[in-house]
Short mmCIF file of C-alpha atoms in Angstrom, two decimals:
data_model
loop_
_atom_site.label_atom_id
_atom_site.label_comp_id
_atom_site.label_asym_id
_atom_site.label_seq_id
_atom_site.Cartn_x
_atom_site.Cartn_y
_atom_site.Cartn_z
CA UNK Q 1 0.00 0.00 0.00
CA UNK Q 2 2.92 2.31 0.44
CA UNK Q 3 3.31 2.22 -3.35
CA UNK Q 4 -0.17 3.78 -3.81
CA UNK Q 5 0.92 6.94 -1.91
CA UNK Q 6 3.61 7.62 -4.46
CA UNK Q 7 2.88 9.56 -7.65
CA UNK Q 8 3.18 7.85 -11.03
CA UNK Q 9 6.62 9.42 -11.52
CA UNK Q 10 7.85 7.73 -8.35
CA UNK Q 11 7.94 10.87 -6.17
CA UNK Q 12 5.85 11.63 -3.12
CA UNK Q 13 2.60 13.58 -3.04
CA UNK Q 14 3.65 17.24 -3.29
CA UNK Q 15 0.32 18.73 -2.13
CA UNK Q 16 1.26 18.50 1.55
CA UNK Q 17 4.78 19.76 0.84
CA UNK Q 18 3.43 22.73 -1.10
CA UNK Q 19 1.27 23.75 1.88
CA UNK Q 20 4.25 23.63 4.23
CA UNK Q 21 6.40 25.48 1.70
CA UNK Q 22 3.90 28.31 1.34
CA UNK Q 23 3.61 28.73 5.11
CA UNK Q 24 7.37 28.69 5.46
CA UNK Q 25 7.71 31.27 2.70
CA UNK Q 26 5.14 33.56 4.35
CA UNK Q 27 6.88 33.21 7.72
CA UNK Q 28 10.22 34.00 6.07
CA UNK Q 29 8.76 37.09 4.42
CA UNK Q 30 7.29 38.28 7.73
CA UNK Q 31 10.50 37.81 9.70
CA UNK Q 32 12.58 39.29 6.87
CA UNK Q 33 10.39 42.41 6.83
CA UNK Q 34 10.60 42.67 10.62
CA UNK Q 35 14.38 42.40 10.61
CA UNK Q 36 14.64 44.86 7.69
CA UNK Q 37 12.47 47.42 9.52
CA UNK Q 38 14.61 47.07 12.64
CA UNK Q 39 17.82 47.60 10.69
CA UNK Q 40 16.31 50.59 8.88
CA UNK Q 41 15.36 52.19 12.20
CA UNK Q 42 18.82 51.63 13.64
CA UNK Q 43 20.55 53.07 10.58
CA UNK Q 44 18.16 55.99 9.95
CA UNK Q 45 20.19 59.19 9.46
CA UNK Q 46 17.82 61.43 11.45
CA UNK Q 47 15.21 61.19 14.16
CA UNK Q 48 11.55 60.92 13.25
CA UNK Q 49 10.75 64.39 14.63
CA UNK Q 50 13.49 66.00 12.58
CA UNK Q 51 12.35 64.18 9.43
CA UNK Q 52 8.72 65.22 10.00
CA UNK Q 53 9.78 68.85 10.54
CA UNK Q 54 11.84 68.77 7.36
CA UNK Q 55 8.94 67.26 5.39
CA UNK Q 56 6.54 69.89 6.78
CA UNK Q 57 8.83 72.72 5.64
CA UNK Q 58 9.27 71.17 2.20
CA UNK Q 59 5.50 70.69 1.79
CA UNK Q 60 4.90 74.30 2.83
CA UNK Q 61 7.41 75.52 0.21
CA UNK Q 62 5.80 73.34 -2.45
CA UNK Q 63 2.37 74.69 -1.52
CA UNK Q 64 3.60 78.29 -1.77
CA UNK Q 65 5.36 77.64 -5.09
CA UNK Q 66 2.28 75.98 -6.56
CA UNK Q 67 0.07 78.86 -5.39
CA UNK Q 68 2.45 81.34 -7.03
CA UNK Q 69 2.49 79.27 -10.22
CA UNK Q 70 -1.29 79.14 -10.31
CA UNK Q 71 -1.47 82.90 -9.78
CA UNK Q 72 0.99 83.51 -12.65
CA UNK Q 73 -0.98 81.16 -14.91
CA UNK Q 74 -4.24 82.90 -13.97
CA UNK Q 75 -2.78 86.34 -14.70
CA UNK Q 76 -1.44 85.15 -18.04
CA UNK Q 77 -4.82 83.65 -18.93
CA UNK Q 78 -6.64 86.86 -17.98
CA UNK Q 79 -4.26 88.93 -20.15
CA UNK Q 80 -4.71 86.54 -23.06
CA UNK Q 81 -8.51 86.60 -22.72
CA UNK Q 82 -8.54 90.42 -22.58
CA UNK Q 83 -6.38 90.60 -25.72
CA UNK Q 84 -8.62 88.14 -27.58
CA UNK Q 85 -11.74 90.00 -26.46
CA UNK Q 86 -10.37 93.29 -27.82
CA UNK Q 87 -9.54 91.59 -31.14
CA UNK Q 88 -13.01 90.07 -31.32
CA UNK Q 89 -14.71 93.39 -30.52
CA UNK Q 90 -12.62 95.14 -33.19
CA UNK Q 91 -13.56 92.46 -35.72
CA UNK Q 92 -17.24 92.82 -34.85
CA UNK Q 93 -17.06 96.59 -35.25
CA UNK Q 94 -15.50 96.18 -38.70
CA UNK Q 95 -18.20 93.69 -39.66
CA UNK Q 96 -20.94 96.08 -38.48
CA UNK Q 97 -19.34 98.95 -40.42
CA UNK Q 98 -19.19 96.84 -43.60
CA UNK Q 99 -22.78 95.75 -43.13
CA UNK Q 100 -23.86 99.40 -42.80
CA UNK Q 101 -21.91 100.32 -45.93
CA UNK Q 102 -23.62 97.54 -47.85
CA UNK Q 103 -27.10 98.52 -46.69
#
């Protein structure tokens, strides 16, 4: 009966081994991540508070720069719209004058 537990190729049933292998892999991943996080914390160049302060300042600068950029873009758009409006009004006036001349 021991022969019936073997696969046709002569090996053992790999279903049970695959289950153990997957659990072992997951455990290895977990412990590897844990060890990696610990090493990263020990080798971090700055404290968490200093890093958060630095990030806050950088985000504030980015916010200010983006607000300035949006303001410049808005001003440019307003100038462009005003210029186009003047051109359109001048074209309409010429069209009205031509229509009057024709009539």
